[in-house]
PDB file of C-alpha atoms in Angstrom:
ATOM      1  CA  UNK A   1      -1.484  13.096  -3.341  1.00  0.00           C
ATOM      2  CA  UNK A   2      -3.995  10.485  -2.227  1.00  0.00           C
ATOM      3  CA  UNK A   3      -5.685  10.474   1.173  1.00  0.00           C
ATOM      4  CA  UNK A   4      -7.328   7.212   2.286  1.00  0.00           C
ATOM      5  CA  UNK A   5     -10.043   7.567   4.907  1.00  0.00           C
ATOM      6  CA  UNK A   6     -12.597   5.585   6.925  1.00  0.00           C
ATOM      7  CA  UNK A   7     -15.755   4.973   4.859  1.00  0.00           C
ATOM      8  CA  UNK A   8     -17.804   7.442   6.897  1.00  0.00           C
ATOM      9  CA  UNK A   9     -15.568  10.296   5.710  1.00  0.00           C
ATOM     10  CA  UNK A  10     -15.031   9.425   2.050  1.00  0.00           C
ATOM     11  CA  UNK A  11     -18.055  11.212   0.581  1.00  0.00           C
ATOM     12  CA  UNK A  12     -17.487  14.417   2.538  1.00  0.00           C
ATOM     13  CA  UNK A  13     -13.755  14.431   1.810  1.00  0.00           C
ATOM     14  CA  UNK A  14     -14.315  13.849  -1.920  1.00  0.00           C
ATOM     15  CA  UNK A  15     -16.784  16.716  -1.984  1.00  0.00           C
ATOM     16  CA  UNK A  16     -14.413  19.086  -0.169  1.00  0.00           C
ATOM     17  CA  UNK A  17     -11.361  18.009  -2.196  1.00  0.00           C
ATOM     18  CA  UNK A  18     -13.303  18.602  -5.426  1.00  0.00           C
ATOM     19  CA  UNK A  19     -10.714  16.750  -7.506  1.00  0.00           C
ATOM     20  CA  UNK A  20      -7.718  18.676  -6.159  1.00  0.00           C
ATOM     21  CA  UNK A  21      -6.676  15.738  -3.942  1.00  0.00           C
ATOM     22  CA  UNK A  22      -7.559  12.114  -4.695  1.00  0.00           C
ATOM     23  CA  UNK A  23      -9.595  10.308  -2.037  1.00  0.00           C
ATOM     24  CA  UNK A  24      -9.521   6.595  -1.234  1.00  0.00           C
ATOM     25  CA  UNK A  25     -10.805   4.073   1.290  1.00  0.00           C
ATOM     26  CA  UNK A  26      -8.843   2.217   3.963  1.00  0.00           C
ATOM     27  CA  UNK A  27     -10.312  -1.175   3.051  1.00  0.00           C
ATOM     28  CA  UNK A  28     -13.134  -2.827   1.123  1.00  0.00           C
ATOM     29  CA  UNK A  29     -15.056  -6.074   1.176  1.00  0.00           C
ATOM     30  CA  UNK A  30     -14.894  -8.739  -1.521  1.00  0.00           C
ATOM     31  CA  UNK A  31     -18.533  -8.887  -2.605  1.00  0.00           C
ATOM     32  CA  UNK A  32     -20.817  -6.444  -4.353  1.00  0.00           C
ATOM     33  CA  UNK A  33     -23.972  -7.097  -2.355  1.00  0.00           C
ATOM     34  CA  UNK A  34     -25.765  -9.760  -0.355  1.00  0.00           C
ATOM     35  CA  UNK A  35     -25.995 -10.789   3.290  1.00  0.00           C
ATOM     36  CA  UNK A  36     -22.887  -8.975   4.494  1.00  0.00           C
ATOM     37  CA  UNK A  37     -24.079  -6.486   7.088  1.00  0.00           C
ATOM     38  CA  UNK A  38     -21.407  -3.958   7.999  1.00  0.00           C
ATOM     39  CA  UNK A  39     -19.198  -4.589   4.977  1.00  0.00           C
ATOM     40  CA  UNK A  40     -18.277  -1.741   2.652  1.00  0.00           C
ATOM     41  CA  UNK A  41     -17.939  -2.830  -0.948  1.00  0.00           C
ATOM     42  CA  UNK A  42     -15.567  -1.313  -3.476  1.00  0.00           C
ATOM     43  CA  UNK A  43     -18.613  -0.123  -5.403  1.00  0.00           C
ATOM     44  CA  UNK A  44     -19.893   1.725  -2.329  1.00  0.00           C
ATOM     45  CA  UNK A  45     -16.546   3.513  -2.009  1.00  0.00           C
ATOM     46  CA  UNK A  46     -16.580   4.412  -5.696  1.00  0.00           C
ATOM     47  CA  UNK A  47     -20.098   5.743  -5.337  1.00  0.00           C
ATOM     48  CA  UNK A  48     -18.975   7.916  -2.427  1.00  0.00           C
ATOM     49  CA  UNK A  49     -16.241   9.484  -4.540  1.00  0.00           C
ATOM     50  CA  UNK A  50     -13.193   7.286  -3.894  1.00  0.00           C
ATOM     51  CA  UNK A  51     -10.723   6.509  -6.655  1.00  0.00           C
ATOM     52  CA  UNK A  52      -8.541   4.042  -4.726  1.00  0.00           C
ATOM     53  CA  UNK A  53      -8.549   1.655  -1.784  1.00  0.00           C
ATOM     54  CA  UNK A  54      -5.913   0.080   0.446  1.00  0.00           C
ATOM     55  CA  UNK A  55      -6.070  -3.728   0.688  1.00  0.00           C
ATOM     56  CA  UNK A  56      -3.980  -6.067   2.804  1.00  0.00           C
ATOM     57  CA  UNK A  57      -2.740  -3.410   5.225  1.00  0.00           C
ATOM     58  CA  UNK A  58      -0.645  -5.002   7.979  1.00  0.00           C
ATOM     59  CA  UNK A  59      -3.331  -4.255  10.566  1.00  0.00           C
ATOM     60  CA  UNK A  60      -5.960  -6.036   8.467  1.00  0.00           C
ATOM     61  CA  UNK A  61      -3.678  -9.036   8.029  1.00  0.00           C
ATOM     62  CA  UNK A  62      -2.718  -9.122  11.718  1.00  0.00           C
ATOM     63  CA  UNK A  63      -5.936  -8.122  13.492  1.00  0.00           C
ATOM     64  CA  UNK A  64      -8.453  -9.650  11.093  1.00  0.00           C
ATOM     65  CA  UNK A  65      -6.508 -12.669   9.862  1.00  0.00           C
ATOM     66  CA  UNK A  66      -6.641 -11.638   6.221  1.00  0.00           C
ATOM     67  CA  UNK A  67      -4.694 -14.054   4.049  1.00  0.00           C
ATOM     68  CA  UNK A  68      -3.053 -13.437   0.700  1.00  0.00           C
ATOM     69  CA  UNK A  69      -6.087 -15.089  -0.933  1.00  0.00           C
ATOM     70  CA  UNK A  70      -8.441 -12.615   0.734  1.00  0.00           C
ATOM     71  CA  UNK A  71      -6.212  -9.687  -0.141  1.00  0.00           C
ATOM     72  CA  UNK A  72      -6.074 -10.842  -3.757  1.00  0.00           C
ATOM     73  CA  UNK A  73      -9.874 -11.111  -3.839  1.00  0.00           C
ATOM     74  CA  UNK A  74     -10.154  -7.556  -2.508  1.00  0.00           C
ATOM     75  CA  UNK A  75      -7.733  -6.338  -5.163  1.00  0.00           C
ATOM     76  CA  UNK A  76      -9.966  -7.925  -7.796  1.00  0.00           C
ATOM     77  CA  UNK A  77     -13.003  -6.275  -6.196  1.00  0.00           C
ATOM     78  CA  UNK A  78     -11.268  -2.903  -6.400  1.00  0.00           C
ATOM     79  CA  UNK A  79     -10.554  -3.410 -10.085  1.00  0.00           C
ATOM     80  CA  UNK A  80     -14.158  -4.501 -10.653  1.00  0.00           C
ATOM     81  CA  UNK A  81     -15.320  -1.188  -9.214  1.00  0.00           C
ATOM     82  CA  UNK A  82     -12.760   0.881 -11.096  1.00  0.00           C
ATOM     83  CA  UNK A  83     -10.639   1.655  -8.031  1.00  0.00           C
ATOM     84  CA  UNK A  84      -6.847   1.645  -7.809  1.00  0.00           C
ATOM     85  CA  UNK A  85      -5.816  -1.145  -5.415  1.00  0.00           C
ATOM     86  CA  UNK A  86      -2.929  -0.336  -3.081  1.00  0.00           C
ATOM     87  CA  UNK A  87      -1.769  -3.842  -2.114  1.00  0.00           C
ATOM     88  CA  UNK A  88       0.267  -3.880   1.098  1.00  0.00           C
ATOM     89  CA  UNK A  89       2.998  -6.400   1.848  1.00  0.00           C
ATOM     90  CA  UNK A  90       5.776  -6.612   4.437  1.00  0.00           C
ATOM     91  CA  UNK A  91       7.646  -8.751   6.941  1.00  0.00           C
ATOM     92  CA  UNK A  92       7.672  -8.968  10.736  1.00  0.00           C
ATOM     93  CA  UNK A  93      10.736  -8.390  12.903  1.00  0.00           C
ATOM     94  CA  UNK A  94      11.156 -12.142  13.381  1.00  0.00           C
ATOM     95  CA  UNK A  95      11.022 -12.729   9.638  1.00  0.00           C
ATOM     96  CA  UNK A  96      13.577  -9.980   9.063  1.00  0.00           C
ATOM     97  CA  UNK A  97      15.893 -11.309  11.792  1.00  0.00           C
ATOM     98  CA  UNK A  98      15.724 -14.835  10.377  1.00  0.00           C
ATOM     99  CA  UNK A  99      16.766 -13.625   6.942  1.00  0.00           C
ATOM    100  CA  UNK A 100      13.401 -14.518   5.437  1.00  0.00           C
ATOM    101  CA  UNK A 101      12.136 -11.020   4.580  1.00  0.00           C
ATOM    102  CA  UNK A 102      12.587 -11.343   0.823  1.00  0.00           C
ATOM    103  CA  UNK A 103      10.862 -14.717   0.684  1.00  0.00           C
ATOM    104  CA  UNK A 104       7.920 -13.475   2.741  1.00  0.00           C
ATOM    105  CA  UNK A 105       7.366 -10.445   0.532  1.00  0.00           C
ATOM    106  CA  UNK A 106       7.713 -12.551  -2.607  1.00  0.00           C
ATOM    107  CA  UNK A 107       5.093 -14.994  -1.357  1.00  0.00           C
ATOM    108  CA  UNK A 108       2.734 -12.155  -0.482  1.00  0.00           C
ATOM    109  CA  UNK A 109       3.082 -10.683  -3.958  1.00  0.00           C
ATOM    110  CA  UNK A 110       2.459 -14.048  -5.603  1.00  0.00           C
ATOM    111  CA  UNK A 111      -0.633 -14.622  -3.474  1.00  0.00           C
ATOM    112  CA  UNK A 112      -2.096 -11.111  -3.373  1.00  0.00           C
ATOM    113  CA  UNK A 113      -1.544  -9.659  -6.849  1.00  0.00           C
ATOM    114  CA  UNK A 114      -4.018 -10.778  -9.537  1.00  0.00           C
ATOM    115  CA  UNK A 115      -2.072 -12.031 -12.550  1.00  0.00           C
ATOM    116  CA  UNK A 116      -4.327 -10.377 -15.129  1.00  0.00           C
ATOM    117  CA  UNK A 117      -4.117  -6.795 -13.841  1.00  0.00           C
ATOM    118  CA  UNK A 118      -2.746  -3.881 -15.788  1.00  0.00           C
ATOM    119  CA  UNK A 119       0.094  -1.915 -14.204  1.00  0.00           C
ATOM    120  CA  UNK A 120      -2.133   1.143 -13.752  1.00  0.00           C
ATOM    121  CA  UNK A 121      -4.675  -0.837 -11.705  1.00  0.00           C
ATOM    122  CA  UNK A 122      -2.448  -1.625  -8.732  1.00  0.00           C
ATOM    123  CA  UNK A 123       0.219  -0.138  -6.504  1.00  0.00           C
ATOM    124  CA  UNK A 124       2.403  -2.125  -4.105  1.00  0.00           C
ATOM    125  CA  UNK A 125       2.875  -0.677  -0.630  1.00  0.00           C
ATOM    126  CA  UNK A 126       5.887  -2.168   1.147  1.00  0.00           C
ATOM    127  CA  UNK A 127       5.516  -1.711   4.896  1.00  0.00           C
ATOM    128  CA  UNK A 128       8.017  -3.546   7.125  1.00  0.00           C
ATOM    129  CA  UNK A 129       5.811  -4.307  10.113  1.00  0.00           C
ATOM    130  CA  UNK A 130       8.617  -3.732  12.587  1.00  0.00           C
ATOM    131  CA  UNK A 131       9.065  -0.156  11.344  1.00  0.00           C
ATOM    132  CA  UNK A 132       5.424   0.959  11.495  1.00  0.00           C
ATOM    133  CA  UNK A 133       4.982   3.551  14.231  1.00  0.00           C
ATOM    134  CA  UNK A 134       8.172   2.473  16.000  1.00  0.00           C
ATOM    135  CA  UNK A 135      10.579   5.088  14.733  1.00  0.00           C
ATOM    136  CA  UNK A 136      12.847   2.282  13.498  1.00  0.00           C
ATOM    137  CA  UNK A 137      13.504   2.638   9.777  1.00  0.00           C
ATOM    138  CA  UNK A 138      15.274   0.141   7.511  1.00  0.00           C
ATOM    139  CA  UNK A 139      18.637   1.237   6.212  1.00  0.00           C
ATOM    140  CA  UNK A 140      18.956   2.634   2.703  1.00  0.00           C
ATOM    141  CA  UNK A 141      20.552  -0.662   1.697  1.00  0.00           C
ATOM    142  CA  UNK A 142      17.656  -2.688   3.125  1.00  0.00           C
ATOM    143  CA  UNK A 143      15.025  -0.559   1.391  1.00  0.00           C
ATOM    144  CA  UNK A 144      16.966  -0.685  -1.876  1.00  0.00           C
ATOM    145  CA  UNK A 145      17.308  -4.466  -1.667  1.00  0.00           C
ATOM    146  CA  UNK A 146      13.632  -5.008  -0.861  1.00  0.00           C
ATOM    147  CA  UNK A 147      12.258  -2.704  -3.539  1.00  0.00           C
ATOM    148  CA  UNK A 148      14.549  -4.269  -6.154  1.00  0.00           C
ATOM    149  CA  UNK A 149      13.284  -7.683  -5.062  1.00  0.00           C
ATOM    150  CA  UNK A 150       9.662  -6.528  -5.261  1.00  0.00           C
ATOM    151  CA  UNK A 151      10.293  -5.277  -8.797  1.00  0.00           C
ATOM    152  CA  UNK A 152      11.806  -8.612  -9.745  1.00  0.00           C
ATOM    153  CA  UNK A 153       8.818 -10.487  -8.299  1.00  0.00           C
ATOM    154  CA  UNK A 154       6.361  -8.241 -10.137  1.00  0.00           C
ATOM    155  CA  UNK A 155       8.211  -8.734 -13.417  1.00  0.00           C
ATOM    156  CA  UNK A 156       8.248 -12.497 -12.963  1.00  0.00           C
ATOM    157  CA  UNK A 157       4.520 -12.477 -12.197  1.00  0.00           C
ATOM    158  CA  UNK A 158       3.272  -9.903 -14.697  1.00  0.00           C
ATOM    159  CA  UNK A 159       5.981  -9.754 -17.359  1.00  0.00           C
ATOM    160  CA  UNK A 160       6.548  -6.332 -18.906  1.00  0.00           C
ATOM    161  CA  UNK A 161       3.585  -4.931 -16.941  1.00  0.00           C
ATOM    162  CA  UNK A 162       5.476  -5.627 -13.727  1.00  0.00           C
ATOM    163  CA  UNK A 163       8.137  -3.071 -14.644  1.00  0.00           C
ATOM    164  CA  UNK A 164       5.527  -0.294 -14.607  1.00  0.00           C
ATOM    165  CA  UNK A 165       3.791  -0.941 -11.273  1.00  0.00           C
ATOM    166  CA  UNK A 166       4.490   1.763  -8.686  1.00  0.00           C
ATOM    167  CA  UNK A 167       6.066   0.646  -5.399  1.00  0.00           C
ATOM    168  CA  UNK A 168       5.551   2.756  -2.277  1.00  0.00           C
ATOM    169  CA  UNK A 169       7.568   2.639   0.937  1.00  0.00           C
ATOM    170  CA  UNK A 170       5.751   2.843   4.276  1.00  0.00           C
ATOM    171  CA  UNK A 171       7.059   2.552   7.823  1.00  0.00           C
ATOM    172  CA  UNK A 172       8.019   5.464  10.106  1.00  0.00           C
ATOM    173  CA  UNK A 173       8.580   7.793   7.164  1.00  0.00           C
ATOM    174  CA  UNK A 174       8.923  11.358   8.431  1.00  0.00           C
ATOM    175  CA  UNK A 175       9.990  14.781   7.142  1.00  0.00           C
ATOM    176  CA  UNK A 176      13.598  14.200   8.218  1.00  0.00           C
ATOM    177  CA  UNK A 177      14.035  10.908   6.335  1.00  0.00           C
ATOM    178  CA  UNK A 178      11.552  11.267   3.476  1.00  0.00           C
ATOM    179  CA  UNK A 179      13.935  12.782   0.927  1.00  0.00           C
ATOM    180  CA  UNK A 180      16.558  10.052   1.393  1.00  0.00           C
ATOM    181  CA  UNK A 181      14.001   7.252   1.144  1.00  0.00           C
ATOM    182  CA  UNK A 182      12.161   8.749  -1.817  1.00  0.00           C
ATOM    183  CA  UNK A 183      15.448   9.117  -3.703  1.00  0.00           C
ATOM    184  CA  UNK A 184      16.042   5.336  -3.628  1.00  0.00           C
ATOM    185  CA  UNK A 185      15.763   3.529  -6.949  1.00  0.00           C
ATOM    186  CA  UNK A 186      12.388   1.743  -7.299  1.00  0.00           C
ATOM    187  CA  UNK A 187      10.751   3.800  -4.538  1.00  0.00           C
ATOM    188  CA  UNK A 188       7.860   5.462  -6.374  1.00  0.00           C
ATOM    189  CA  UNK A 189       6.295   7.227  -3.403  1.00  0.00           C
ATOM    190  CA  UNK A 190       5.396   6.938   0.262  1.00  0.00           C
ATOM    191  CA  UNK A 191       2.632   5.180   2.168  1.00  0.00           C
ATOM    192  CA  UNK A 192       2.342   7.529   5.135  1.00  0.00           C
ATOM    193  CA  UNK A 193       0.667   6.473   8.389  1.00  0.00           C
ATOM    194  CA  UNK A 194       1.146   8.323  11.657  1.00  0.00           C
ATOM    195  CA  UNK A 195       2.853  11.334  10.082  1.00  0.00           C
ATOM    196  CA  UNK A 196      -0.255  11.955   7.975  1.00  0.00           C
ATOM    197  CA  UNK A 197      -2.109  12.988  11.131  1.00  0.00           C
ATOM    198  CA  UNK A 198       0.130  16.064  11.470  1.00  0.00           C
ATOM    199  CA  UNK A 199      -0.618  18.400   8.571  1.00  0.00           C
ATOM    200  CA  UNK A 200       2.809  20.082   8.508  1.00  0.00           C
ATOM    201  CA  UNK A 201       4.628  16.743   8.561  1.00  0.00           C
ATOM    202  CA  UNK A 202       2.421  15.310   5.827  1.00  0.00           C
ATOM    203  CA  UNK A 203       2.983  18.335   3.618  1.00  0.00           C
ATOM    204  CA  UNK A 204       6.742  18.173   4.195  1.00  0.00           C
ATOM    205  CA  UNK A 205       6.824  14.523   3.129  1.00  0.00           C
ATOM    206  CA  UNK A 206       4.720  15.325   0.067  1.00  0.00           C
ATOM    207  CA  UNK A 207       7.095  18.116  -0.937  1.00  0.00           C
ATOM    208  CA  UNK A 208      10.086  15.765  -0.550  1.00  0.00           C
ATOM    209  CA  UNK A 209       8.889  13.714  -3.524  1.00  0.00           C
ATOM    210  CA  UNK A 210      11.454  14.201  -6.337  1.00  0.00           C
TER     211      UNK A 210
END
């Protein structure tokens, strides 16, 4: 289990968790230091006790205009600091409806995943934007198709290393659908959003992991 938190809570959470639960950050900046008031570097998160960080979350891409290039730079910053980078990708409703979902995700992988990473240094988090917080979940077939495509893209980009990268599903995952989603081939775990705010729901999803 990994819990990713705002930077103000990372140090306290890491101290309380005491190694029993991994702690990560919700985002990081690209640089190490310099004139960047308000930014939180990957090194700062590591110093506070984090072992991972989310980069390229849909809200960062949408609300802050983060491009694949920026997300890739943040993934490199995470590796520089010794953090696991959880690289988020996913399509909008319009992109899904137009039949372009696979192409969009493939382009995001190509632009956001550093080509020289080891498999253990990154995780891909697939989050269909139209499913986040809406209660609408892709069908088993759609999730299976997308995760197989992500695996293919990773293998084309990274070679044999791409077959070992974990791929998480995120998007309205709840206790009542977690087991079915987590049983899908190439789904290595869950990227849980809203349900993580309810302790019983979060625990139920965690216990649904095969």
